[in-house]
Amino acid sequence: MSKTFGQNDIKPLLNFGHQHYGENKVQECKLKWQDLKLQYENIKLHMIGKLQTNKVRDCVKYFDFIHSVDSKKLAKKISDEQIKINKKIKIFIQVNIGNEDQKSGISPENLEEFYKKCNDELELKIIGLMCIPPNDRNSDLYFSKMNKLLNAIGLKELSMGMSNDYLKAVEHNSSFIRIGSKIFGNRG
Ligand SMILES: *Cc1c(COP(=O)(O)O)cnc(C)c1O
């Protein structure tokens, strides 16, 4: 996750050959990555964060992955915008695995219906599920629930694990860990 970090912080990683970067603001991504994407081939940008529908057009243009699809309205908008430019973004459905009021995401109970809507009706390229588990000591439980949901639905990729819990996430089959501060240091 390179959010809040500038080009000078990111360049050592680019020069090392790292290709996948996460951002949580469309505008910040555009300013930071427009020229870097031309200089460095094969960069893949991941939108990981609350996405407003009025930002979807630019998001679809600049990003390769979206990890935070959490409503039918957003899914429909992405579908409309990507048809216009003939692009298929790789998408994760965000799951509110702890059923927390303050967190975004589809509840586990509604996941199957939501997935069908995205996949069959809107023809989105859903590759997996993403979660930000509750901030307690039960991350094993949430990660293993995510794994079961993934298998039930028949998808392959799991976006889970941050600086403080990525090792556990990997034990539970995570394929996209999202590390920010353990790589870049604390965000200001
Ligand atoms: C910022 C962020 C991360 C990275 O967090 P760190 O604790 O710095 O590794 C991962 N996932 C999401 C959704 C984030 O917003």
Coordinates of N, CA, C and O and ligand atoms in Angstrom, one line a residue:
M1 N 0.8 -1.2 0.0 CA 0.0 0.0 0.0 C 0.9 1.2 0.0 O 1.5 1.6 1.0
S2 N 0.9 2.0 -1.1 CA 1.8 3.2 -1.2 C 1.0 4.4 -0.9 O 1.5 5.5 -1.1
K3 N -0.3 4.3 -0.5 CA -1.1 5.5 -0.2 C -0.3 6.4 0.8 O 0.3 5.9 1.7
T4 N -0.4 7.7 0.6 CA 0.2 8.8 1.3 C 1.7 8.9 1.1 O 2.3 10.0 1.4
F5 N 2.4 8.0 0.5 CA 3.8 8.1 0.2 C 4.0 8.6 -1.2 O 3.3 8.3 -2.1
G6 N 5.1 9.4 -1.3 CA 5.3 10.1 -2.6 C 6.3 9.3 -3.5 O 6.8 8.2 -3.1
Q7 N 6.5 9.8 -4.7 CA 7.3 9.1 -5.7 C 8.7 8.8 -5.1 O 9.2 7.7 -5.5
N8 N 9.3 9.7 -4.3 CA 10.6 9.4 -3.9 C 10.7 8.2 -2.9 O 11.7 7.5 -2.8
D9 N 9.6 8.0 -2.2 CA 9.5 6.9 -1.3 C 9.3 5.6 -2.1 O 9.8 4.5 -1.7
I10 N 8.6 5.7 -3.2 CA 8.2 4.5 -3.9 C 9.3 4.0 -4.9 O 9.5 2.9 -5.2
K11 N 10.1 5.0 -5.4 CA 11.1 4.7 -6.4 C 12.1 3.5 -6.1 O 12.4 2.7 -6.9
P12 N 12.6 3.4 -4.8 CA 13.4 2.3 -4.5 C 12.8 0.9 -4.8 O 13.4 0.0 -5.2
L13 N 11.5 0.9 -4.5 CA 10.7 -0.4 -4.7 C 10.5 -0.6 -6.2 O 10.7 -1.8 -6.7
L14 N 10.2 0.4 -6.9 CA 10.1 0.3 -8.4 C 11.4 -0.2 -9.0 O 11.4 -1.1 -9.8
N15 N 12.5 0.4 -8.5 CA 13.8 0.0 -9.1 C 14.2 -1.4 -8.7 O 14.9 -2.1 -9.4
F16 N 13.6 -1.9 -7.6 CA 13.9 -3.3 -7.1 C 13.0 -4.2 -8.0 O 13.3 -5.4 -8.0
G17 N 12.0 -3.7 -8.6 CA 11.2 -4.6 -9.5 C 9.8 -4.9 -9.0 O 9.1 -5.7 -9.6
H18 N 9.4 -4.3 -7.8 CA 8.1 -4.5 -7.3 C 7.1 -3.9 -8.2 O 7.2 -2.8 -8.7
Q19 N 6.0 -4.7 -8.5 CA 5.0 -4.2 -9.5 C 3.6 -3.8 -9.0 O 2.9 -3.2 -9.7
H20 N 3.2 -4.3 -7.9 CA 1.9 -4.1 -7.4 C 1.8 -3.0 -6.3 O 2.5 -3.2 -5.3
Y21 N 1.0 -2.0 -6.5 CA 0.9 -0.9 -5.5 C -0.6 -0.6 -5.2 O -1.4 -0.6 -6.2
G22 N -0.9 -0.4 -4.0 CA -2.3 0.0 -3.6 C -2.4 1.4 -3.2 O -1.5 2.0 -2.6
E23 N -3.5 2.0 -3.7 CA -3.9 3.4 -3.3 C -5.3 3.4 -2.9 O -6.1 2.5 -3.2
N24 N -5.7 4.5 -2.1 CA -7.1 4.5 -1.6 C -7.8 5.8 -2.1 O -8.9 6.0 -1.7
K25 N -7.1 6.6 -2.9 CA -7.8 7.8 -3.5 C -7.4 7.9 -4.9 O -6.3 7.9 -5.4
V26 N -8.5 8.1 -5.7 CA -8.3 8.1 -7.2 C -7.4 9.3 -7.6 O -6.5 9.2 -8.4
Q27 N -7.7 10.5 -7.0 CA -7.0 11.7 -7.4 C -5.5 11.6 -7.1 O -4.6 11.9 -7.9
E28 N -5.2 11.1 -5.9 CA -3.8 10.9 -5.4 C -3.1 9.9 -6.4 O -1.9 10.1 -6.8
C29 N -3.8 8.9 -6.8 CA -3.2 7.9 -7.7 C -2.8 8.5 -9.0 O -1.8 8.3 -9.5
K30 N -3.8 9.3 -9.5 CA -3.6 9.9 -10.8 C -2.3 10.8 -10.8 O -1.5 10.7 -11.7
L31 N -2.2 11.7 -9.8 CA -1.1 12.6 -9.7 C 0.2 11.8 -9.5 O 1.2 12.2 -10.1
K32 N 0.2 10.8 -8.7 CA 1.4 10.1 -8.3 C 1.9 9.2 -9.4 O 3.1 9.0 -9.7
W33 N 1.0 8.5 -10.1 CA 1.4 7.3 -10.9 C 1.3 7.6 -12.4 O 1.8 6.8 -13.2
Q34 N 0.7 8.7 -12.9 CA 0.6 8.9 -14.3 C 1.9 8.8 -15.0 O 2.1 8.1 -16.0
D35 N 2.9 9.6 -14.5 CA 4.2 9.5 -15.2 C 5.1 8.3 -14.9 O 5.8 7.7 -15.7
L36 N 4.9 7.8 -13.6 CA 5.6 6.6 -13.2 C 5.2 5.4 -14.0 O 6.0 4.5 -14.4
K37 N 3.9 5.3 -14.4 CA 3.5 4.2 -15.2 C 4.1 4.2 -16.6 O 4.2 3.1 -17.2
L38 N 4.5 5.3 -17.1 CA 5.1 5.4 -18.4 C 6.6 5.0 -18.3 O 7.1 4.3 -19.1
Q39 N 7.2 5.3 -17.1 CA 8.6 5.0 -16.9 C 8.8 3.5 -16.6 O 9.9 3.0 -16.9
Y40 N 7.9 3.0 -15.8 CA 8.1 1.6 -15.4 C 7.0 0.7 -16.0 O 5.8 0.9 -15.8
E41 N 7.4 -0.3 -16.7 CA 6.5 -1.2 -17.3 C 5.9 -2.2 -16.3 O 6.5 -2.5 -15.3
N42 N 4.7 -2.6 -16.7 CA 4.1 -3.7 -15.9 C 3.6 -3.3 -14.5 O 3.4 -4.2 -13.7
I43 N 3.5 -2.1 -14.2 CA 3.0 -1.6 -12.9 C 1.5 -2.0 -12.9 O 0.8 -1.7 -13.8
K44 N 1.1 -2.6 -11.8 CA -0.4 -2.8 -11.6 C -0.9 -2.0 -10.4 O -0.2 -2.1 -9.3
L45 N -1.9 -1.2 -10.6 CA -2.4 -0.4 -9.5 C -3.7 -1.0 -8.9 O -4.6 -1.4 -9.7
H46 N -3.8 -1.0 -7.6 CA -4.9 -1.6 -6.9 C -5.7 -0.5 -6.1 O -5.1 0.2 -5.3
M47 N -7.0 -0.3 -6.4 CA -7.8 0.6 -5.6 C -8.3 -0.2 -4.4 O -9.0 -1.1 -4.5
I48 N -7.9 0.3 -3.2 CA -8.2 -0.4 -2.0 C -8.7 0.7 -1.0 O -7.9 1.3 -0.3
G49 N -10.0 0.9 -0.9 CA -10.6 1.9 -0.1 C -12.0 2.3 -0.6 O -12.4 1.9 -1.7
K50 N -12.7 3.0 0.3 CA -14.0 3.4 -0.1 C -14.0 4.1 -1.4 O -13.3 5.1 -1.6
L51 N -14.8 3.7 -2.3 CA -14.9 4.3 -3.7 C -16.3 4.9 -3.9 O -17.3 4.2 -3.8
Q52 N -16.3 6.2 -4.1 CA -17.5 6.9 -4.4 C -17.9 6.7 -5.9 O -17.0 6.7 -6.7
T53 N -19.2 6.7 -6.2 CA -19.5 6.4 -7.6 C -19.1 7.5 -8.5 O -18.8 7.3 -9.7
N54 N -19.0 8.8 -8.0 CA -18.6 9.8 -8.9 C -17.1 9.8 -9.2 O -16.6 10.6 -10.1
K55 N -16.3 8.9 -8.6 CA -14.9 8.7 -8.9 C -14.7 7.4 -9.8 O -13.5 7.1 -10.1
V56 N -15.7 6.7 -10.1 CA -15.6 5.4 -10.8 C -14.9 5.6 -12.2 O -14.1 4.8 -12.6
R57 N -15.4 6.6 -12.9 CA -14.9 6.7 -14.3 C -13.3 6.8 -14.3 O -12.7 6.1 -15.0
D58 N -12.8 7.7 -13.5 CA -11.3 7.8 -13.4 C -10.7 6.5 -12.8 O -9.6 6.1 -13.2
C59 N -11.3 6.0 -11.8 CA -10.8 4.8 -11.2 C -10.6 3.6 -12.2 O -9.6 3.0 -12.3
V60 N -11.7 3.4 -13.0 CA -11.6 2.4 -14.0 C -10.5 2.7 -15.0 O -9.9 1.8 -15.6
K61 N -10.3 3.9 -15.3 CA -9.2 4.3 -16.2 C -7.8 4.0 -15.7 O -7.0 3.5 -16.4
Y62 N -7.6 4.4 -14.5 CA -6.2 4.3 -14.0 C -5.8 3.0 -13.3 O -4.7 2.7 -13.2
F63 N -6.8 2.3 -12.7 CA -6.5 1.1 -11.9 C -6.7 -0.2 -12.7 O -7.4 -0.3 -13.6
D64 N -6.0 -1.2 -12.2 CA -6.1 -2.5 -12.7 C -6.9 -3.5 -11.9 O -7.5 -4.4 -12.4
F65 N -7.0 -3.2 -10.6 CA -7.8 -4.0 -9.6 C -8.6 -3.0 -8.8 O -8.1 -2.0 -8.4
I66 N -9.8 -3.5 -8.4 CA -10.5 -2.8 -7.3 C -10.8 -3.8 -6.2 O -11.4 -4.9 -6.5
H67 N -10.4 -3.5 -5.0 CA -10.6 -4.5 -3.9 C -11.9 -4.2 -3.0 O -12.1 -4.9 -2.1
S68 N -12.6 -3.1 -3.4 CA -13.5 -2.6 -2.4 C -14.9 -2.4 -3.0 O -15.6 -1.4 -2.7
V69 N -15.4 -3.4 -3.7 CA -16.7 -3.3 -4.3 C -17.7 -3.8 -3.2 O -17.6 -4.9 -2.7
D70 N -18.6 -2.9 -2.8 CA -19.4 -3.1 -1.6 C -20.9 -2.7 -1.7 O -21.6 -2.7 -0.7
S71 N -21.3 -2.4 -2.9 CA -22.7 -2.1 -3.1 C -23.1 -2.4 -4.6 O -22.3 -2.3 -5.5
K72 N -24.4 -2.6 -4.8 CA -24.9 -2.8 -6.1 C -24.8 -1.6 -7.0 O -24.5 -1.6 -8.2
K73 N -25.0 -0.4 -6.3 CA -24.9 0.8 -7.1 C -23.4 1.0 -7.6 O -23.2 1.4 -8.8
L74 N -22.5 0.7 -6.8 CA -21.1 0.8 -7.2 C -20.7 -0.2 -8.3 O -20.1 0.1 -9.3
A75 N -21.2 -1.4 -8.1 CA -21.0 -2.5 -9.1 C -21.6 -2.1 -10.5 O -20.9 -2.3 -11.5
K76 N -22.8 -1.5 -10.5 CA -23.4 -1.1 -11.7 C -22.6 0.0 -12.4 O -22.4 0.0 -13.6
K77 N -22.1 0.9 -11.6 CA -21.4 2.1 -12.2 C -20.1 1.6 -12.8 O -19.7 2.0 -13.9
I78 N -19.4 0.7 -12.1 CA -18.2 0.1 -12.7 C -18.5 -0.6 -14.0 O -17.7 -0.4 -15.0
S79 N -19.5 -1.4 -14.0 CA -19.9 -2.1 -15.2 C -20.1 -1.1 -16.3 O -19.6 -1.3 -17.4
D80 N -20.9 -0.1 -16.1 CA -21.2 0.9 -17.1 C -19.9 1.6 -17.6 O -19.7 1.7 -18.9
E81 N -19.0 2.0 -16.7 CA -17.8 2.7 -17.1 C -16.8 1.9 -17.9 O -16.2 2.3 -18.8
Q82 N -16.7 0.6 -17.5 CA -15.7 -0.2 -18.1 C -16.1 -0.7 -19.5 O -15.3 -0.9 -20.4
I83 N -17.5 -0.8 -19.7 CA -18.0 -1.1 -21.1 C -17.6 0.1 -22.0 O -17.1 -0.2 -23.1
K84 N -17.7 1.3 -21.5 CA -17.4 2.5 -22.4 C -16.0 2.5 -22.9 O -15.7 3.0 -24.0
I85 N -15.0 2.0 -22.1 CA -13.6 2.0 -22.5 C -13.1 0.6 -22.8 O -11.9 0.4 -23.0
N86 N -14.0 -0.3 -22.9 CA -13.6 -1.7 -23.2 C -12.5 -2.2 -22.4 O -11.4 -2.7 -22.9
K87 N -12.7 -2.2 -21.1 CA -11.6 -2.7 -20.1 C -12.3 -3.5 -19.1 O -13.5 -3.3 -18.8
K88 N -11.6 -4.5 -18.6 CA -12.2 -5.4 -17.6 C -11.3 -5.3 -16.3 O -10.2 -5.9 -16.3
I89 N -11.7 -4.6 -15.4 CA -11.0 -4.5 -14.1 C -11.1 -5.8 -13.3 O -12.2 -6.4 -13.3
K90 N -10.1 -6.2 -12.7 CA -10.2 -7.4 -11.8 C -10.7 -6.9 -10.4 O -10.2 -5.9 -9.8
I91 N -11.7 -7.6 -10.0 CA -12.5 -7.1 -8.8 C -12.5 -8.1 -7.7 O -12.7 -9.3 -7.9
F92 N -12.4 -7.5 -6.5 CA -12.7 -8.3 -5.2 C -14.0 -7.7 -4.6 O -14.2 -6.5 -4.6
I93 N -14.8 -8.6 -4.1 CA -16.0 -8.1 -3.3 C -15.5 -7.9 -1.9 O -14.9 -8.9 -1.3
Q94 N -15.8 -6.8 -1.3 CA -15.4 -6.6 0.1 C -16.5 -7.2 1.0 O -17.7 -6.9 0.8
V95 N -16.1 -8.0 1.9 CA -17.0 -8.7 2.8 C -16.8 -8.1 4.2 O -15.7 -8.0 4.7
N96 N -18.0 -7.8 4.8 CA -18.0 -7.3 6.2 C -18.0 -8.5 7.1 O -19.0 -8.9 7.6
I97 N -16.8 -9.1 7.3 CA -16.8 -10.5 7.8 C -17.1 -10.5 9.3 O -17.6 -11.5 9.8
G98 N -17.0 -9.3 10.0 CA -17.4 -9.3 11.4 C -18.7 -8.7 11.6 O -19.1 -8.4 12.7
N99 N -19.5 -8.4 10.5 CA -20.8 -7.7 10.6 C -20.7 -6.5 11.4 O -21.6 -6.3 12.3
E100 N -19.7 -5.6 11.2 CA -19.6 -4.4 12.0 C -20.3 -3.3 11.4 O -20.2 -3.0 10.2
D101 N -21.0 -2.5 12.2 CA -21.8 -1.4 11.6 C -20.9 -0.3 10.9 O -21.3 0.3 10.0
Q102 N -19.7 -0.1 11.5 CA -18.9 1.0 11.0 C -18.1 0.6 9.8 O -17.4 1.4 9.2
K103 N -18.2 -0.7 9.4 CA -17.3 -1.1 8.2 C -18.2 -1.3 7.0 O -19.3 -1.8 7.1
S104 N -17.6 -1.1 5.9 CA -18.2 -1.3 4.6 C -18.1 -2.8 4.3 O -17.4 -3.5 4.9
G105 N -18.8 -3.2 3.3 CA -18.7 -4.6 2.8 C -20.1 -5.3 2.8 O -21.0 -4.9 3.5
I106 N -20.1 -6.3 2.0 CA -21.3 -7.1 1.9 C -21.3 -8.1 3.0 O -20.3 -8.7 3.4
S107 N -22.5 -8.3 3.7 CA -22.5 -9.2 4.8 C -22.5 -10.7 4.2 O -22.9 -10.9 3.1
P108 N -21.9 -11.6 5.0 CA -21.7 -13.0 4.5 C -23.0 -13.6 4.0 O -23.1 -14.3 3.0
E109 N -24.1 -13.2 4.7 CA -25.4 -13.8 4.3 C -25.9 -13.3 2.9 O -26.6 -14.1 2.2
N110 N -25.5 -12.1 2.5 CA -25.9 -11.6 1.2 C -24.9 -11.8 0.1 O -25.1 -11.4 -1.0
L111 N -23.8 -12.5 0.4 CA -22.7 -12.6 -0.5 C -23.1 -13.3 -1.8 O -22.7 -12.9 -2.9
E112 N -23.7 -14.5 -1.7 CA -24.0 -15.3 -2.8 C -24.8 -14.5 -3.9 O -24.5 -14.5 -5.1
E113 N -25.9 -13.9 -3.4 CA -26.8 -13.1 -4.2 C -26.0 -12.0 -4.9 O -26.2 -11.7 -6.1
F114 N -25.2 -11.3 -4.1 CA -24.4 -10.1 -4.6 C -23.4 -10.6 -5.7 O -23.3 -10.0 -6.8
Y115 N -22.8 -11.7 -5.4 CA -21.8 -12.3 -6.4 C -22.5 -12.6 -7.7 O -22.0 -12.2 -8.8
K116 N -23.7 -13.2 -7.6 CA -24.4 -13.6 -8.8 C -24.8 -12.4 -9.7 O -24.7 -12.3 -10.9
K117 N -25.2 -11.4 -9.0 CA -25.6 -10.1 -9.6 C -24.4 -9.5 -10.4 O -24.5 -9.1 -11.5
C118 N -23.3 -9.5 -9.7 CA -22.0 -8.9 -10.3 C -21.5 -9.7 -11.5 O -21.2 -9.2 -12.5
N119 N -21.5 -11.0 -11.2 CA -20.9 -11.9 -12.2 C -21.9 -12.2 -13.4 O -21.4 -12.0 -14.6
D120 N -23.1 -12.5 -13.2 CA -24.0 -12.9 -14.2 C -24.6 -11.7 -15.0 O -24.7 -11.7 -16.2
E121 N -25.1 -10.8 -14.2 CA -25.9 -9.7 -14.7 C -25.0 -8.5 -15.2 O -25.2 -8.0 -16.3
L122 N -24.1 -8.1 -14.3 CA -23.2 -7.0 -14.7 C -22.0 -7.4 -15.4 O -21.2 -6.5 -15.9
E123 N -21.7 -8.7 -15.5 CA -20.5 -9.2 -16.2 C -19.2 -8.6 -15.7 O -18.3 -8.3 -16.5
L124 N -19.1 -8.4 -14.4 CA -17.9 -8.0 -13.8 C -16.9 -9.2 -13.6 O -17.4 -10.3 -13.5
K125 N -15.6 -8.9 -13.7 CA -14.6 -9.9 -13.6 C -14.2 -10.1 -12.1 O -13.3 -9.5 -11.6
I126 N -15.1 -10.8 -11.4 CA -14.8 -11.0 -9.9 C -13.8 -12.1 -9.7 O -14.0 -13.2 -10.1
I127 N -12.7 -11.7 -9.1 CA -11.6 -12.7 -8.9 C -11.5 -13.2 -7.5 O -10.9 -14.3 -7.3
G128 N -12.2 -12.5 -6.6 CA -12.0 -13.0 -5.2 C -12.7 -12.1 -4.2 O -13.5 -11.3 -4.5
L129 N -12.4 -12.4 -2.9 CA -13.0 -11.7 -1.8 C -12.0 -10.9 -1.0 O -10.8 -11.4 -0.9
M130 N -12.4 -9.8 -0.4 CA -11.5 -9.0 0.4 C -12.1 -8.7 1.8 O -13.4 -8.6 1.9
C131 N -11.3 -8.6 2.8 CA -11.9 -8.2 4.1 C -10.9 -7.4 4.9 O -9.7 -7.4 4.7
I132 N -11.5 -6.6 5.8 CA -10.7 -5.9 6.8 C -11.4 -6.4 8.1 O -12.4 -6.0 8.5
P133 N -10.7 -7.4 8.8 CA -11.4 -8.0 9.9 C -11.5 -7.1 11.1 O -10.8 -6.1 11.2
P134 N -12.4 -7.4 12.1 CA -12.4 -6.6 13.3 C -11.1 -6.6 14.0 O -10.3 -7.5 13.9
N135 N -10.9 -5.5 14.7 CA -9.6 -5.2 15.3 C -9.6 -5.9 16.7 O -9.5 -5.3 17.7
D136 N -9.7 -7.3 16.7 CA -9.6 -8.0 17.9 C -8.6 -9.2 17.8 O -7.9 -9.2 16.8
R137 N -8.6 -10.1 18.7 CA -7.6 -11.2 18.6 C -8.1 -12.4 17.9 O -7.5 -13.4 17.9
N138 N -9.2 -12.3 17.2 CA -9.8 -13.5 16.5 C -9.5 -13.5 15.0 O -10.3 -14.1 14.3
S139 N -8.4 -12.9 14.6 CA -8.3 -12.9 13.1 C -8.2 -14.2 12.5 O -8.7 -14.4 11.4
D140 N -7.8 -15.2 13.2 CA -7.8 -16.6 12.7 C -9.2 -17.0 12.3 O -9.4 -17.6 11.2
L141 N -10.1 -16.7 13.2 CA -11.5 -17.1 12.9 C -12.1 -16.4 11.7 O -12.7 -17.0 10.8
Y142 N -11.8 -15.0 11.6 CA -12.4 -14.3 10.4 C -11.7 -14.8 9.1 O -12.4 -14.9 8.1
F143 N -10.4 -15.0 9.2 CA -9.7 -15.4 8.0 C -10.2 -16.8 7.5 O -10.4 -17.0 6.3
S144 N -10.5 -17.6 8.5 CA -10.9 -19.0 8.1 C -12.4 -18.9 7.6 O -12.7 -19.6 6.6
K145 N -13.2 -18.0 8.1 CA -14.5 -17.8 7.6 C -14.5 -17.3 6.1 O -15.2 -17.8 5.3
M146 N -13.5 -16.4 5.9 CA -13.4 -15.9 4.5 C -13.0 -17.0 3.5 O -13.5 -17.1 2.4
N147 N -12.1 -17.9 4.0 CA -11.7 -19.1 3.2 C -12.9 -19.9 2.8 O -13.1 -20.4 1.7
K148 N -13.8 -20.1 3.8 CA -15.0 -21.0 3.5 C -15.9 -20.3 2.5 O -16.5 -21.0 1.6
L149 N -16.1 -19.0 2.7 CA -17.0 -18.2 1.8 C -16.4 -18.3 0.4 O -17.1 -18.5 -0.6
L150 N -15.1 -18.2 0.3 CA -14.4 -18.2 -1.0 C -14.7 -19.6 -1.7 O -15.0 -19.6 -2.9
N151 N -14.5 -20.6 -1.0 CA -14.7 -22.0 -1.5 C -16.1 -22.2 -1.9 O -16.4 -22.8 -2.9
A152 N -17.0 -21.7 -1.1 CA -18.5 -22.0 -1.3 C -18.9 -21.3 -2.6 O -19.7 -21.8 -3.4
I153 N -18.3 -20.2 -2.9 CA -18.7 -19.4 -4.1 C -17.9 -19.9 -5.3 O -18.2 -19.6 -6.5
G154 N -16.7 -20.5 -5.1 CA -15.9 -21.1 -6.2 C -14.9 -20.1 -6.8 O -14.7 -20.1 -7.9
L155 N -14.4 -19.2 -5.9 CA -13.5 -18.2 -6.4 C -12.1 -18.6 -5.9 O -11.9 -19.5 -5.1
K156 N -11.0 -17.9 -6.4 CA -9.7 -18.3 -6.1 C -8.9 -17.3 -5.2 O -8.0 -17.7 -4.4
E157 N -9.1 -16.0 -5.3 CA -8.2 -15.1 -4.7 C -8.8 -14.5 -3.4 O -10.0 -14.2 -3.3
L158 N -7.9 -14.3 -2.4 CA -8.3 -13.6 -1.2 C -7.4 -12.5 -0.9 O -6.2 -12.6 -0.9
S159 N -8.0 -11.3 -0.7 CA -7.2 -10.1 -0.4 C -7.4 -9.8 1.1 O -8.4 -9.3 1.6
M160 N -6.4 -10.3 1.9 CA -6.5 -10.1 3.3 C -5.1 -10.1 4.0 O -4.2 -10.8 3.5
G161 N -5.0 -9.4 5.1 CA -3.7 -9.3 5.7 C -3.1 -8.0 5.5 O -2.9 -7.5 4.4
M162 N -2.8 -7.3 6.6 CA -2.1 -6.0 6.6 C -0.8 -6.2 7.5 O -0.5 -7.3 7.9
S163 N -0.1 -5.0 7.7 CA 1.2 -5.1 8.4 C 1.1 -6.0 9.7 O 2.0 -6.7 10.0
N164 N 0.0 -5.8 10.4 CA 0.0 -6.5 11.7 C -0.6 -7.9 11.7 O -0.5 -8.6 12.7
D165 N -1.1 -8.4 10.6 CA -1.7 -9.7 10.6 C -1.5 -10.5 9.3 O -2.1 -11.5 9.1
Y166 N -0.5 -10.1 8.5 CA -0.3 -10.7 7.2 C 0.1 -12.2 7.3 O -0.2 -13.0 6.5
L167 N 0.9 -12.5 8.3 CA 1.4 -13.9 8.4 C 0.2 -14.8 8.7 O 0.2 -15.9 8.1
K168 N -0.7 -14.4 9.5 CA -1.9 -15.2 9.8 C -2.7 -15.3 8.5 O -3.3 -16.4 8.2
A169 N -2.8 -14.2 7.8 CA -3.7 -14.2 6.6 C -3.1 -15.2 5.6 O -3.9 -15.9 5.0
V170 N -1.8 -15.3 5.5 CA -1.2 -16.2 4.5 C -1.4 -17.6 4.9 O -1.7 -18.5 4.1
E171 N -1.4 -17.9 6.2 CA -1.7 -19.3 6.7 C -3.1 -19.7 6.3 O -3.4 -20.8 6.1
H172 N -4.0 -18.6 6.1 CA -5.4 -18.9 5.7 C -5.6 -18.7 4.2 O -6.7 -18.2 3.8
N173 N -4.6 -18.8 3.4 CA -4.8 -18.9 2.0 C -4.8 -17.5 1.3 O -5.2 -17.4 0.2
S174 N -4.5 -16.5 2.0 CA -4.5 -15.1 1.4 C -3.5 -15.1 0.2 O -2.4 -15.6 0.3
S175 N -4.0 -14.5 -0.9 CA -3.1 -14.5 -2.1 C -2.7 -13.0 -2.4 O -1.8 -12.8 -3.2
F176 N -3.4 -12.0 -1.8 CA -3.1 -10.6 -2.0 C -3.0 -10.0 -0.6 O -4.0 -9.6 0.0
I177 N -1.8 -9.9 0.0 CA -1.6 -9.2 1.3 C -1.4 -7.7 1.0 O -0.8 -7.4 -0.1
R178 N -1.8 -6.9 1.9 CA -1.8 -5.4 1.7 C -0.9 -4.8 2.7 O -1.4 -4.4 3.8
I179 N 0.4 -4.7 2.4 CA 1.3 -4.2 3.4 C 1.7 -2.7 3.2 O 2.1 -2.4 2.1
G180 N 1.5 -1.9 4.1 CA 1.8 -0.5 4.0 C 3.0 -0.2 4.9 O 4.2 -0.1 4.5
S181 N 2.7 0.1 6.2 CA 3.7 0.6 7.1 C 4.9 -0.3 7.3 O 6.0 0.1 7.6
K182 N 4.7 -1.7 7.2 CA 5.9 -2.5 7.4 C 6.9 -2.4 6.3 O 8.0 -2.8 6.4
I183 N 6.5 -1.8 5.2 CA 7.4 -1.5 4.1 C 7.9 -0.1 4.1 O 9.1 0.2 4.0
F184 N 6.9 0.8 4.2 CA 7.2 2.3 4.0 C 7.5 3.0 5.3 O 8.0 4.1 5.3
G185 N 7.2 2.4 6.4 CA 7.2 3.1 7.7 C 5.9 3.7 8.0 O 4.9 3.6 7.2
N186 N 5.8 4.4 9.1 CA 4.5 5.0 9.6 C 4.0 6.1 8.6 O 4.8 6.8 8.1
R187 N 2.7 6.1 8.4 CA 2.1 7.2 7.6 C 1.9 8.4 8.5 O 1.4 8.3 9.6
G188 N 2.3 9.6 8.0 CA 2.4 10.8 8.8 C 1.2 11.3 9.5 O 0.3 10.7 9.8
Ligands
LIG1 C1 -3.9 1.3 4.7 C2 -4.4 0.0 4.4 C3 -3.6 -1.2 4.4 C4 -2.2 -1.2 4.8 O1 -2.1 -1.0 6.2 P1 -0.7 -1.2 7.1 O2 -1.2 -1.5 8.4 O3 0.0 0.1 6.9 O4 0.0 -2.3 6.5 C5 -4.2 -2.4 4.1 N1 -5.5 -2.5 3.8 C6 -6.3 -1.4 3.8 C7 -7.7 -1.5 3.4 C8 -5.8 -0.1 4.1 O5 -6.6 0.9 4.1

